[in-house]
Amino acid sequence: MTENFKDWLELDLEEMEATMVALGESKFRARQLADWIYKKGVFDFAEMTNFSLALREKLAEQTKIGMPNLYSLAESKRDPVKKALLELQDGEIIETVLMQYSYGNSVCVSTQVGCKMGCTFCATGQAGFKRNLTAGEMMAQVLQLRDQIDGTRISHLVLMGMGEPLDNYSEMIKFIKRANAAWGLGIGYRHISISTCGLIPQIRLLQKEDLPINLSISLHAPNDKLRSQIMPIAKRYPIDDLLKALRDYTDQTRRRLTFEYNLIDGVNDREKDALELAQKIKGMLAMVNLIPLNPIEGNNLRRSSKEKINKFAQILNDQGIETTIRREMGTDIDAACGQLRGKFL
Ligand code: SAH
Ligand code: SF4
């Protein structure tokens, strides 16, 4: 082996097999190790009882399973939501949220430490960018949170934690493929959702992958003028180009998109904004999810009133756009978008 301490979480099954062979072992040990990690949630080689003592020692000496430290765990008193701060091997702190719904357990995964996109309403965006996460670090978040509920199955993943998933494209794709793989977490693509601020070239790459995942687009405004006030990315990728790329995407994948729309008081919540939005996306294979803004420190953006939110939804529905209002979960533990980490730092 070239590297000391190879991290098994960074490998797919084939790479695990090659590593076992490089260690002088049979290839089938790789699948056994994957079973320990992904099926049984065992991260200590010493507990892997179908391996000889010699193999357990060799694995401990030359390789590792790079789990982050659980730095803190907050549990919501109102909702079935837990939020973890995890400390990575280099000391960076990220957050991961677990939601226990009646239909299954869902983990909200971070894809970067920070984010380059600088959206004004977002705590992660305001804190700036540190680095990309590796596929293994994304996987470790799921394993760590599953461990907090005694290994109960995780059935859904949402890539809506810190960071812009499509700005870390190759690691993100590796991660979802391993999450889906039978040797990995075995989570169906239809239960995996990616949220993006709308990076057009990467949306086109994703289209080529042709995976039946769910794609959410953080739109938040019906035109470039308004959008660029709160999302700098709108200056690079005009909304009409974005919508064109998304139409191509759904033409091929036949998967319905979700447009996310944060309602910010007096900024993007007027009736004419709703009408313009309806005009823009009419006929698309898409629905709208309205999200009451979670105010953050450091700006004066406030959430729209309940009445305005309901009115906005009604206009969209009247225009034939299927619209839902997001139920808020875990706001008592700041389980939204980089807020807990922000306070901690
Ligand atoms: N970077 C991706 C995914 C992470 S953000 C994206 O932007 O889509 C996930 C979602 O949280 C996005 O829709 C984002 O707009 C939303 N969000 C960020 N800050 C928020 C806040 N303060 N209140 C409500 N939603 C917020
Ligand atoms: Fe980044 Fe998404 Fe936050 Fe925008 S909303 S700064 S893209 S994490």
mmCIF file of C-alpha atoms and ligand atoms in Angstrom:
data_model
loop_
_atom_site.group_PDB
_atom_site.id
_atom_site.type_symbol
_atom_site.label_atom_id
_atom_site.label_comp_id
_atom_site.label_asym_id
_atom_site.label_seq_id
_atom_site.Cartn_x
_atom_site.Cartn_y
_atom_site.Cartn_z
ATOM 1 C CA MET A 1 0.000 0.000 0.000
ATOM 2 C CA THR A 2 1.210 3.457 -0.822
ATOM 3 C CA GLU A 3 -0.642 5.363 1.889
ATOM 4 C CA ASN A 4 -0.418 4.401 5.543
ATOM 5 C CA PHE A 5 -3.868 4.581 7.104
ATOM 6 C CA LYS A 6 -6.175 4.114 4.199
ATOM 7 C CA ASP A 7 -9.688 5.255 5.173
ATOM 8 C CA TRP A 8 -12.268 2.601 4.266
ATOM 9 C CA LEU A 9 -15.070 5.185 4.202
ATOM 10 C CA GLU A 10 -13.429 6.779 1.155
ATOM 11 C CA LEU A 11 -13.615 3.584 -0.911
ATOM 12 C CA ASP A 12 -16.253 1.872 -2.987
ATOM 13 C CA LEU A 13 -16.517 -1.926 -2.917
ATOM 14 C CA GLU A 14 -14.080 -2.479 -5.794
ATOM 15 C CA GLU A 15 -11.516 -0.238 -4.161
ATOM 16 C CA MET A 16 -12.045 -2.034 -0.866
ATOM 17 C CA GLU A 17 -11.408 -5.328 -2.621
ATOM 18 C CA ALA A 18 -8.212 -4.013 -4.208
ATOM 19 C CA THR A 19 -7.091 -2.757 -0.814
ATOM 20 C CA MET A 20 -7.711 -6.130 0.833
ATOM 21 C CA VAL A 21 -5.675 -7.805 -1.915
ATOM 22 C CA ALA A 22 -2.895 -5.245 -1.411
ATOM 23 C CA LEU A 23 -2.943 -6.168 2.277
ATOM 24 C CA GLY A 24 -2.397 -9.818 1.303
ATOM 25 C CA GLU A 25 -5.978 -10.848 2.034
ATOM 26 C CA SER A 26 -8.759 -12.439 0.029
ATOM 27 C CA LYS A 27 -10.992 -10.153 -1.906
ATOM 28 C CA PHE A 28 -14.145 -11.365 -0.127
ATOM 29 C CA ARG A 29 -12.938 -9.786 3.118
ATOM 30 C CA ALA A 30 -13.931 -6.465 1.575
ATOM 31 C CA ARG A 31 -17.593 -7.370 1.503
ATOM 32 C CA GLN A 32 -17.396 -8.632 5.062
ATOM 33 C CA LEU A 33 -15.850 -5.349 6.136
ATOM 34 C CA ALA A 34 -18.530 -3.398 4.236
ATOM 35 C CA ASP A 35 -21.133 -5.443 6.129
ATOM 36 C CA TRP A 36 -19.609 -4.468 9.469
ATOM 37 C CA ILE A 37 -19.488 -0.803 8.582
ATOM 38 C CA TYR A 38 -22.668 -0.250 6.574
ATOM 39 C CA LYS A 39 -25.026 -2.975 7.790
ATOM 40 C CA LYS A 40 -23.960 -3.504 11.399
ATOM 41 C CA GLY A 41 -22.568 -0.068 12.221
ATOM 42 C CA VAL A 42 -19.361 -1.450 13.733
ATOM 43 C CA PHE A 43 -16.385 0.878 13.361
ATOM 44 C CA ASP A 44 -13.862 -0.830 15.631
ATOM 45 C CA PHE A 45 -11.799 -3.560 13.934
ATOM 46 C CA ALA A 46 -11.439 -5.338 17.283
ATOM 47 C CA GLU A 47 -15.147 -6.156 17.240
ATOM 48 C CA MET A 48 -15.083 -7.772 13.780
ATOM 49 C CA THR A 49 -15.297 -11.313 14.978
ATOM 50 C CA ASN A 50 -15.241 -13.112 11.630
ATOM 51 C CA PHE A 51 -11.719 -11.727 11.047
ATOM 52 C CA SER A 52 -8.689 -13.439 12.558
ATOM 53 C CA LEU A 53 -6.895 -11.612 15.324
ATOM 54 C CA ALA A 54 -3.970 -11.107 12.950
ATOM 55 C CA LEU A 55 -6.206 -9.466 10.351
ATOM 56 C CA ARG A 56 -7.889 -7.248 12.923
ATOM 57 C CA GLU A 57 -4.461 -6.077 14.075
ATOM 58 C CA LYS A 58 -3.269 -5.501 10.532
ATOM 59 C CA LEU A 59 -6.355 -3.442 9.723
ATOM 60 C CA ALA A 60 -5.908 -1.361 12.871
ATOM 61 C CA GLU A 61 -2.230 -0.775 12.126
ATOM 62 C CA GLN A 62 -2.516 0.117 8.469
ATOM 63 C CA THR A 63 -6.037 1.369 7.863
ATOM 64 C CA LYS A 64 -8.809 3.290 9.569
ATOM 65 C CA ILE A 65 -12.536 3.995 9.521
ATOM 66 C CA GLY A 66 -12.512 7.775 9.614
ATOM 67 C CA MET A 67 -15.520 8.529 11.781
ATOM 68 C CA PRO A 68 -15.892 12.104 13.008
ATOM 69 C CA ASN A 69 -16.269 12.862 16.727
ATOM 70 C CA LEU A 70 -19.741 13.589 17.962
ATOM 71 C CA TYR A 71 -19.099 17.076 19.290
ATOM 72 C CA SER A 72 -22.628 17.706 20.494
ATOM 73 C CA LEU A 73 -26.148 16.421 19.972
ATOM 74 C CA ALA A 74 -29.244 18.567 20.454
ATOM 75 C CA GLU A 75 -32.712 17.077 20.584
ATOM 76 C CA SER A 76 -35.793 19.080 19.780
ATOM 77 C CA LYS A 77 -38.439 19.052 22.507
ATOM 78 C CA ARG A 78 -41.212 19.710 20.014
ATOM 79 C CA ASP A 79 -40.307 17.646 16.963
ATOM 80 C CA PRO A 80 -38.629 14.281 16.317
ATOM 81 C CA VAL A 81 -35.449 16.042 15.231
ATOM 82 C CA LYS A 82 -31.853 15.662 16.396
ATOM 83 C CA LYS A 83 -29.023 17.901 15.332
ATOM 84 C CA ALA A 84 -25.385 16.897 15.619
ATOM 85 C CA LEU A 85 -22.236 18.941 15.425
ATOM 86 C CA LEU A 86 -19.495 16.666 14.147
ATOM 87 C CA GLU A 87 -15.791 17.308 14.422
ATOM 88 C CA LEU A 88 -13.876 16.117 11.368
ATOM 89 C CA GLN A 89 -10.353 14.686 11.485
ATOM 90 C CA ASP A 90 -8.840 18.125 10.769
ATOM 91 C CA GLY A 91 -10.891 19.817 13.492
ATOM 92 C CA GLU A 92 -13.482 21.433 11.208
ATOM 93 C CA ILE A 93 -17.020 21.381 12.560
ATOM 94 C CA ILE A 94 -20.052 20.496 10.438
ATOM 95 C CA GLU A 95 -23.675 19.885 11.232
ATOM 96 C CA THR A 96 -25.969 17.006 10.373
ATOM 97 C CA VAL A 97 -29.665 16.698 11.150
ATOM 98 C CA LEU A 98 -31.742 13.560 11.696
ATOM 99 C CA MET A 99 -35.504 13.684 11.224
ATOM 100 C CA GLN A 100 -37.574 10.712 12.422
ATOM 101 C CA TYR A 101 -40.749 10.766 10.368
ATOM 102 C CA SER A 102 -43.514 8.213 10.458
ATOM 103 C CA TYR A 103 -42.459 7.065 6.975
ATOM 104 C CA GLY A 104 -38.822 6.589 7.958
ATOM 105 C CA ASN A 105 -35.627 8.194 9.200
ATOM 106 C CA SER A 106 -34.096 10.940 7.110
ATOM 107 C CA VAL A 107 -30.626 12.444 7.436
ATOM 108 C CA CYS A 108 -29.850 15.954 6.197
ATOM 109 C CA VAL A 109 -26.222 15.855 5.053
ATOM 110 C CA SER A 110 -23.682 18.673 4.716
ATOM 111 C CA THR A 111 -21.550 18.639 1.571
ATOM 112 C CA GLN A 112 -19.054 21.428 2.323
ATOM 113 C CA VAL A 113 -17.570 23.245 5.290
ATOM 114 C CA GLY A 114 -19.221 26.583 4.559
ATOM 115 C CA CYS A 115 -20.366 27.638 1.086
ATOM 116 C CA LYS A 116 -19.070 29.930 -1.673
ATOM 117 C CA MET A 117 -22.476 31.085 -2.857
ATOM 118 C CA GLY A 118 -23.030 33.857 -0.321
ATOM 119 C CA CYS A 119 -26.843 33.929 -0.230
ATOM 120 C CA THR A 120 -27.737 36.819 2.073
ATOM 121 C CA PHE A 121 -30.405 34.971 4.088
ATOM 122 C CA CYS A 122 -28.252 31.912 4.795
ATOM 123 C CA ALA A 123 -26.016 31.498 7.837
ATOM 124 C CA THR A 124 -23.727 29.068 6.013
ATOM 125 C CA GLY A 125 -23.372 31.424 3.068
ATOM 126 C CA GLN A 126 -22.591 34.374 5.303
ATOM 127 C CA ALA A 127 -19.859 32.454 7.130
ATOM 128 C CA GLY A 128 -17.891 31.886 3.903
ATOM 129 C CA PHE A 129 -16.216 28.801 2.462
ATOM 130 C CA LYS A 130 -13.641 26.554 4.123
ATOM 131 C CA ARG A 131 -13.377 23.354 2.074
ATOM 132 C CA ASN A 132 -15.210 20.582 0.296
ATOM 133 C CA LEU A 133 -16.177 17.444 2.173
ATOM 134 C CA THR A 134 -15.073 14.077 0.828
ATOM 135 C CA ALA A 135 -17.543 11.330 -0.069
ATOM 136 C CA GLY A 136 -16.387 9.517 3.064
ATOM 137 C CA GLU A 137 -17.108 12.523 5.248
ATOM 138 C CA MET A 138 -20.631 12.694 3.826
ATOM 139 C CA MET A 139 -21.091 8.975 4.467
ATOM 140 C CA ALA A 140 -19.708 9.290 8.002
ATOM 141 C CA GLN A 141 -22.444 11.815 8.840
ATOM 142 C CA VAL A 142 -25.132 9.265 8.033
ATOM 143 C CA LEU A 143 -23.355 6.484 9.947
ATOM 144 C CA GLN A 144 -22.824 8.733 12.958
ATOM 145 C CA LEU A 145 -26.467 9.829 13.135
ATOM 146 C CA ARG A 146 -27.718 6.275 12.582
ATOM 147 C CA ASP A 147 -25.571 5.275 15.546
ATOM 148 C CA GLN A 148 -27.486 7.800 17.679
ATOM 149 C CA ILE A 149 -30.704 5.857 17.108
ATOM 150 C CA ASP A 150 -29.089 2.476 17.775
ATOM 151 C CA GLY A 151 -28.542 1.600 14.164
ATOM 152 C CA THR A 152 -32.179 1.935 13.124
ATOM 153 C CA ARG A 153 -32.378 2.048 9.347
ATOM 154 C CA ILE A 154 -31.981 5.343 7.525
ATOM 155 C CA SER A 155 -34.433 5.340 4.623
ATOM 156 C CA HIS A 156 -34.079 8.881 3.220
ATOM 157 C CA LEU A 157 -31.249 11.326 2.536
ATOM 158 C CA VAL A 158 -31.475 15.024 1.801
ATOM 159 C CA LEU A 159 -28.407 16.972 0.712
ATOM 160 C CA MET A 160 -29.569 20.228 2.252
ATOM 161 C CA GLY A 161 -27.133 20.786 5.076
ATOM 162 C CA MET A 162 -24.193 23.137 4.869
ATOM 163 C CA GLY A 163 -22.793 23.770 1.412
ATOM 164 C CA GLU A 164 -23.783 23.616 -2.229
ATOM 165 C CA PRO A 165 -23.847 19.941 -3.307
ATOM 166 C CA LEU A 166 -23.307 20.677 -7.006
ATOM 167 C CA ASP A 167 -20.232 22.790 -6.187
ATOM 168 C CA ASN A 168 -18.651 19.571 -4.869
ATOM 169 C CA TYR A 169 -19.918 17.473 -7.723
ATOM 170 C CA SER A 170 -17.649 14.443 -7.973
ATOM 171 C CA GLU A 171 -17.509 13.674 -4.237
ATOM 172 C CA MET A 172 -21.251 14.238 -3.938
ATOM 173 C CA ILE A 173 -21.966 11.766 -6.765
ATOM 174 C CA LYS A 174 -19.613 9.169 -5.288
ATOM 175 C CA PHE A 175 -21.448 9.530 -1.997
ATOM 176 C CA ILE A 176 -24.959 9.066 -3.354
ATOM 177 C CA LYS A 177 -23.866 6.059 -5.427
ATOM 178 C CA ARG A 178 -22.414 4.418 -2.298
ATOM 179 C CA ALA A 179 -25.474 5.357 -0.272
ATOM 180 C CA ASN A 180 -27.580 3.639 -2.914
ATOM 181 C CA ALA A 181 -25.370 0.562 -3.425
ATOM 182 C CA ALA A 182 -26.551 -2.777 -2.021
ATOM 183 C CA TRP A 183 -23.173 -3.207 -0.277
ATOM 184 C CA GLY A 184 -23.542 0.318 1.147
ATOM 185 C CA LEU A 185 -26.603 1.859 2.746
ATOM 186 C CA GLY A 186 -29.080 0.484 0.208
ATOM 187 C CA ILE A 187 -31.132 3.690 0.058
ATOM 188 C CA GLY A 188 -33.236 3.955 -3.112
ATOM 189 C CA TYR A 189 -32.442 6.916 -5.382
ATOM 190 C CA ARG A 190 -36.094 7.919 -5.143
ATOM 191 C CA HIS A 191 -35.450 8.546 -1.454
ATOM 192 C CA ILE A 192 -32.417 10.758 -2.078
ATOM 193 C CA SER A 193 -32.924 14.504 -2.598
ATOM 194 C CA ILE A 194 -30.397 17.100 -3.706
ATOM 195 C CA SER A 195 -30.948 20.813 -3.257
ATOM 196 C CA THR A 196 -29.055 23.343 -5.364
ATOM 197 C CA CYS A 197 -28.975 27.100 -5.843
ATOM 198 C CA GLY A 198 -28.879 26.338 -9.580
ATOM 199 C CA LEU A 199 -25.408 25.645 -11.047
ATOM 200 C CA ILE A 200 -26.284 25.080 -14.699
ATOM 201 C CA PRO A 201 -23.235 23.106 -15.929
ATOM 202 C CA GLN A 202 -23.557 20.662 -13.048
ATOM 203 C CA ILE A 203 -27.308 20.297 -13.595
ATOM 204 C CA ARG A 204 -26.426 19.203 -17.122
ATOM 205 C CA LEU A 205 -23.898 16.709 -15.760
ATOM 206 C CA LEU A 206 -26.482 15.378 -13.340
ATOM 207 C CA GLN A 207 -28.929 14.942 -16.207
ATOM 208 C CA LYS A 208 -26.393 12.697 -17.954
ATOM 209 C CA GLU A 209 -26.137 10.499 -14.845
ATOM 210 C CA ASP A 210 -29.884 9.877 -15.270
ATOM 211 C CA LEU A 211 -30.457 8.845 -11.648
ATOM 212 C CA PRO A 212 -34.052 8.811 -10.356
ATOM 213 C CA ILE A 213 -33.178 11.147 -7.476
ATOM 214 C CA ASN A 214 -35.251 14.165 -6.406
ATOM 215 C CA LEU A 215 -33.877 17.540 -7.422
ATOM 216 C CA SER A 216 -34.808 20.732 -5.581
ATOM 217 C CA ILE A 217 -33.926 24.165 -6.862
ATOM 218 C CA SER A 218 -33.571 27.113 -4.500
ATOM 219 C CA LEU A 219 -35.250 29.736 -6.641
ATOM 220 C CA HIS A 220 -36.444 32.288 -4.049
ATOM 221 C CA ALA A 221 -37.372 34.930 -6.649
ATOM 222 C CA PRO A 222 -39.121 35.091 -10.030
ATOM 223 C CA ASN A 223 -36.598 37.316 -11.861
ATOM 224 C CA ASP A 224 -32.889 38.114 -11.962
ATOM 225 C CA LYS A 225 -33.218 41.583 -10.480
ATOM 226 C CA LEU A 226 -34.822 40.336 -7.295
ATOM 227 C CA ARG A 227 -32.940 37.074 -7.214
ATOM 228 C CA SER A 228 -29.519 38.680 -7.470
ATOM 229 C CA GLN A 229 -30.315 40.862 -4.445
ATOM 230 C CA ILE A 230 -30.404 37.781 -2.235
ATOM 231 C CA MET A 231 -28.487 35.198 -4.297
ATOM 232 C CA PRO A 232 -25.223 36.330 -5.933
ATOM 233 C CA ILE A 233 -25.274 33.206 -8.158
ATOM 234 C CA ALA A 234 -28.146 34.795 -10.118
ATOM 235 C CA LYS A 235 -25.597 37.130 -11.733
ATOM 236 C CA ARG A 236 -23.677 34.184 -13.150
ATOM 237 C CA TYR A 237 -26.657 32.063 -14.224
ATOM 238 C CA PRO A 238 -29.703 34.014 -15.388
ATOM 239 C CA ILE A 239 -33.033 32.529 -14.365
ATOM 240 C CA ASP A 240 -34.199 31.931 -17.939
ATOM 241 C CA ASP A 241 -31.079 29.884 -18.693
ATOM 242 C CA LEU A 242 -31.584 27.996 -15.470
ATOM 243 C CA LEU A 243 -35.211 27.186 -16.267
ATOM 244 C CA LYS A 244 -34.195 26.071 -19.757
ATOM 245 C CA ALA A 245 -31.622 23.671 -18.285
ATOM 246 C CA LEU A 246 -34.258 22.377 -15.879
ATOM 247 C CA ARG A 247 -36.777 21.780 -18.657
ATOM 248 C CA ASP A 248 -34.130 19.730 -20.475
ATOM 249 C CA TYR A 249 -33.485 17.896 -17.230
ATOM 250 C CA THR A 250 -37.100 16.879 -16.685
ATOM 251 C CA ASP A 251 -37.573 16.067 -20.383
ATOM 252 C CA GLN A 252 -34.960 13.388 -19.936
ATOM 253 C CA THR A 253 -35.450 12.199 -16.356
ATOM 254 C CA ARG A 254 -39.257 12.574 -16.169
ATOM 255 C CA ARG A 255 -38.684 13.336 -12.473
ATOM 256 C CA ARG A 256 -40.684 16.176 -10.995
ATOM 257 C CA LEU A 257 -38.638 19.083 -9.637
ATOM 258 C CA THR A 258 -39.277 21.046 -6.475
ATOM 259 C CA PHE A 259 -38.736 24.801 -6.473
ATOM 260 C CA GLU A 260 -37.894 26.064 -3.016
ATOM 261 C CA TYR A 261 -38.984 29.581 -2.274
ATOM 262 C CA ASN A 262 -38.043 31.289 0.996
ATOM 263 C CA LEU A 263 -40.602 33.931 1.854
ATOM 264 C CA ILE A 264 -38.871 37.084 3.086
ATOM 265 C CA ASP A 265 -40.986 39.931 4.385
ATOM 266 C CA GLY A 266 -41.269 42.783 1.891
ATOM 267 C CA VAL A 267 -38.576 41.333 -0.392
ATOM 268 C CA ASN A 268 -40.052 38.524 -2.495
ATOM 269 C CA ASP A 269 -43.500 37.916 -0.994
ATOM 270 C CA ARG A 270 -45.725 40.357 -2.919
ATOM 271 C CA GLU A 271 -48.702 39.192 -4.948
ATOM 272 C CA LYS A 272 -46.995 40.274 -8.148
ATOM 273 C CA ASP A 273 -43.990 38.092 -7.236
ATOM 274 C CA ALA A 274 -46.315 35.095 -6.956
ATOM 275 C CA LEU A 275 -47.943 35.892 -10.298
ATOM 276 C CA GLU A 276 -44.590 36.369 -12.018
ATOM 277 C CA LEU A 277 -43.323 33.098 -10.543
ATOM 278 C CA ALA A 278 -46.399 31.256 -11.796
ATOM 279 C CA GLN A 279 -45.865 32.740 -15.267
ATOM 280 C CA LYS A 280 -42.208 31.681 -15.311
ATOM 281 C CA ILE A 281 -42.670 28.052 -14.332
ATOM 282 C CA LYS A 282 -46.055 27.307 -15.842
ATOM 283 C CA GLY A 283 -46.092 23.996 -17.700
ATOM 284 C CA MET A 284 -42.941 22.701 -16.057
ATOM 285 C CA LEU A 285 -42.849 19.309 -14.375
ATOM 286 C CA ALA A 286 -42.412 20.958 -10.997
ATOM 287 C CA MET A 287 -44.018 21.970 -7.746
ATOM 288 C CA VAL A 288 -43.286 24.824 -5.360
ATOM 289 C CA ASN A 289 -42.363 24.458 -1.703
ATOM 290 C CA LEU A 290 -42.783 27.707 0.217
ATOM 291 C CA ILE A 291 -40.458 28.067 3.189
ATOM 292 C CA PRO A 292 -40.999 30.655 5.929
ATOM 293 C CA LEU A 293 -37.600 32.332 6.359
ATOM 294 C CA ASN A 294 -35.647 31.381 9.450
ATOM 295 C CA PRO A 295 -34.185 34.730 10.453
ATOM 296 C CA ILE A 296 -30.432 34.697 11.144
ATOM 297 C CA GLU A 297 -28.241 37.138 13.009
ATOM 298 C CA GLY A 298 -26.291 39.662 10.986
ATOM 299 C CA ASN A 299 -29.001 40.856 8.607
ATOM 300 C CA ASN A 300 -32.420 42.424 8.912
ATOM 301 C CA LEU A 301 -34.383 39.985 6.782
ATOM 302 C CA ARG A 302 -37.575 38.828 8.434
ATOM 303 C CA ARG A 303 -40.060 36.122 7.649
ATOM 304 C CA SER A 304 -43.337 36.908 5.929
ATOM 305 C CA SER A 305 -46.525 36.831 7.966
ATOM 306 C CA LYS A 306 -48.723 33.730 7.963
ATOM 307 C CA GLU A 307 -51.360 35.638 5.979
ATOM 308 C CA LYS A 308 -48.873 36.584 3.272
ATOM 309 C CA ILE A 309 -47.543 33.046 3.073
ATOM 310 C CA ASN A 310 -51.056 31.622 2.688
ATOM 311 C CA LYS A 311 -51.940 34.269 0.102
ATOM 312 C CA PHE A 312 -48.768 33.515 -1.879
ATOM 313 C CA ALA A 313 -49.615 29.808 -1.855
ATOM 314 C CA GLN A 314 -53.183 30.499 -2.901
ATOM 315 C CA ILE A 315 -52.129 32.587 -5.889
ATOM 316 C CA LEU A 316 -49.785 29.877 -7.098
ATOM 317 C CA ASN A 317 -52.428 27.196 -6.625
ATOM 318 C CA ASP A 318 -55.000 29.320 -8.463
ATOM 319 C CA GLN A 319 -52.543 29.589 -11.330
ATOM 320 C CA GLY A 320 -52.359 25.809 -11.491
ATOM 321 C CA ILE A 321 -48.991 25.467 -9.754
ATOM 322 C CA GLU A 322 -48.984 22.748 -7.117
ATOM 323 C CA THR A 323 -47.722 24.402 -3.946
ATOM 324 C CA THR A 324 -46.989 23.312 -0.404
ATOM 325 C CA ILE A 325 -45.883 25.245 2.668
ATOM 326 C CA ARG A 326 -42.994 23.617 4.488
ATOM 327 C CA ARG A 327 -43.781 22.459 7.969
ATOM 328 C CA GLU A 328 -41.082 23.740 10.255
ATOM 329 C CA MET A 329 -39.166 21.213 12.301
ATOM 330 C CA GLY A 330 -36.651 21.629 15.063
ATOM 331 C CA THR A 331 -36.554 25.416 15.128
ATOM 332 C CA ASP A 332 -36.036 25.252 18.915
ATOM 333 C CA ILE A 333 -32.615 23.692 18.280
ATOM 334 C CA ASP A 334 -31.868 25.865 15.242
ATOM 335 C CA ALA A 335 -32.038 22.806 13.028
ATOM 336 C CA ALA A 336 -31.984 24.996 9.950
ATOM 337 C CA CYS A 337 -29.164 25.842 7.677
ATOM 338 C CA GLY A 338 -25.933 26.450 9.538
ATOM 339 C CA GLN A 339 -27.526 28.193 12.454
ATOM 340 C CA LEU A 340 -26.359 26.036 15.337
ATOM 341 C CA ARG A 341 -22.812 25.929 14.057
ATOM 342 C CA GLY A 342 -22.927 29.678 13.630
ATOM 343 C CA LYS A 343 -23.804 30.158 17.273
ATOM 344 C CA PHE A 344 -21.189 27.645 18.368
ATOM 345 C CA LEU A 345 -18.385 29.358 16.474
HETATM 346 N N1 SAH B 1 -26.896 25.004 -1.171
HETATM 347 C C1 SAH B 1 -28.088 24.272 -1.410
HETATM 348 C C2 SAH B 1 -28.444 23.316 -0.313
HETATM 349 C C3 SAH B 1 -28.245 23.775 1.099
HETATM 350 S S1 SAH B 1 -29.335 25.058 1.637
HETATM 351 C C4 SAH B 1 -29.229 25.222 -1.723
HETATM 352 O O1 SAH B 1 -29.067 26.411 -1.557
HETATM 353 O O2 SAH B 1 -30.259 24.751 -2.174
HETATM 354 C C5 SAH B 1 -30.868 24.186 1.772
HETATM 355 C C6 SAH B 1 -32.082 25.074 1.742
HETATM 356 O O3 SAH B 1 -32.132 25.895 2.914
HETATM 357 C C7 SAH B 1 -32.103 26.038 0.559
HETATM 358 O O4 SAH B 1 -33.335 26.025 -0.077
HETATM 359 C C8 SAH B 1 -31.847 27.357 1.230
HETATM 360 O O5 SAH B 1 -32.369 28.418 0.480
HETATM 361 C C9 SAH B 1 -32.536 27.183 2.545
HETATM 362 N N2 SAH B 1 -32.148 28.194 3.539
HETATM 363 C C10 SAH B 1 -30.930 28.716 3.755
HETATM 364 N N3 SAH B 1 -30.983 29.628 4.746
HETATM 365 C C11 SAH B 1 -32.262 29.675 5.166
HETATM 366 C C12 SAH B 1 -32.947 30.417 6.164
HETATM 367 N N4 SAH B 1 -32.322 31.302 6.925
HETATM 368 N N5 SAH B 1 -34.282 30.220 6.302
HETATM 369 C C13 SAH B 1 -34.939 29.312 5.529
HETATM 370 N N6 SAH B 1 -34.336 28.576 4.580
HETATM 371 C C14 SAH B 1 -33.012 28.757 4.389
HETATM 372 FE FE1 SF4 B 2 -24.896 28.087 -0.054
HETATM 373 FE FE2 SF4 B 2 -27.376 27.078 -0.212
HETATM 374 FE FE3 SF4 B 2 -26.689 28.765 1.776
HETATM 375 FE FE4 SF4 B 2 -26.936 29.695 -0.695
HETATM 376 S S1 SF4 B 2 -28.572 28.802 0.561
HETATM 377 S S2 SF4 B 2 -25.251 30.151 0.709
HETATM 378 S S3 SF4 B 2 -26.163 27.992 -1.887
HETATM 379 S S4 SF4 B 2 -25.870 26.745 1.429
#
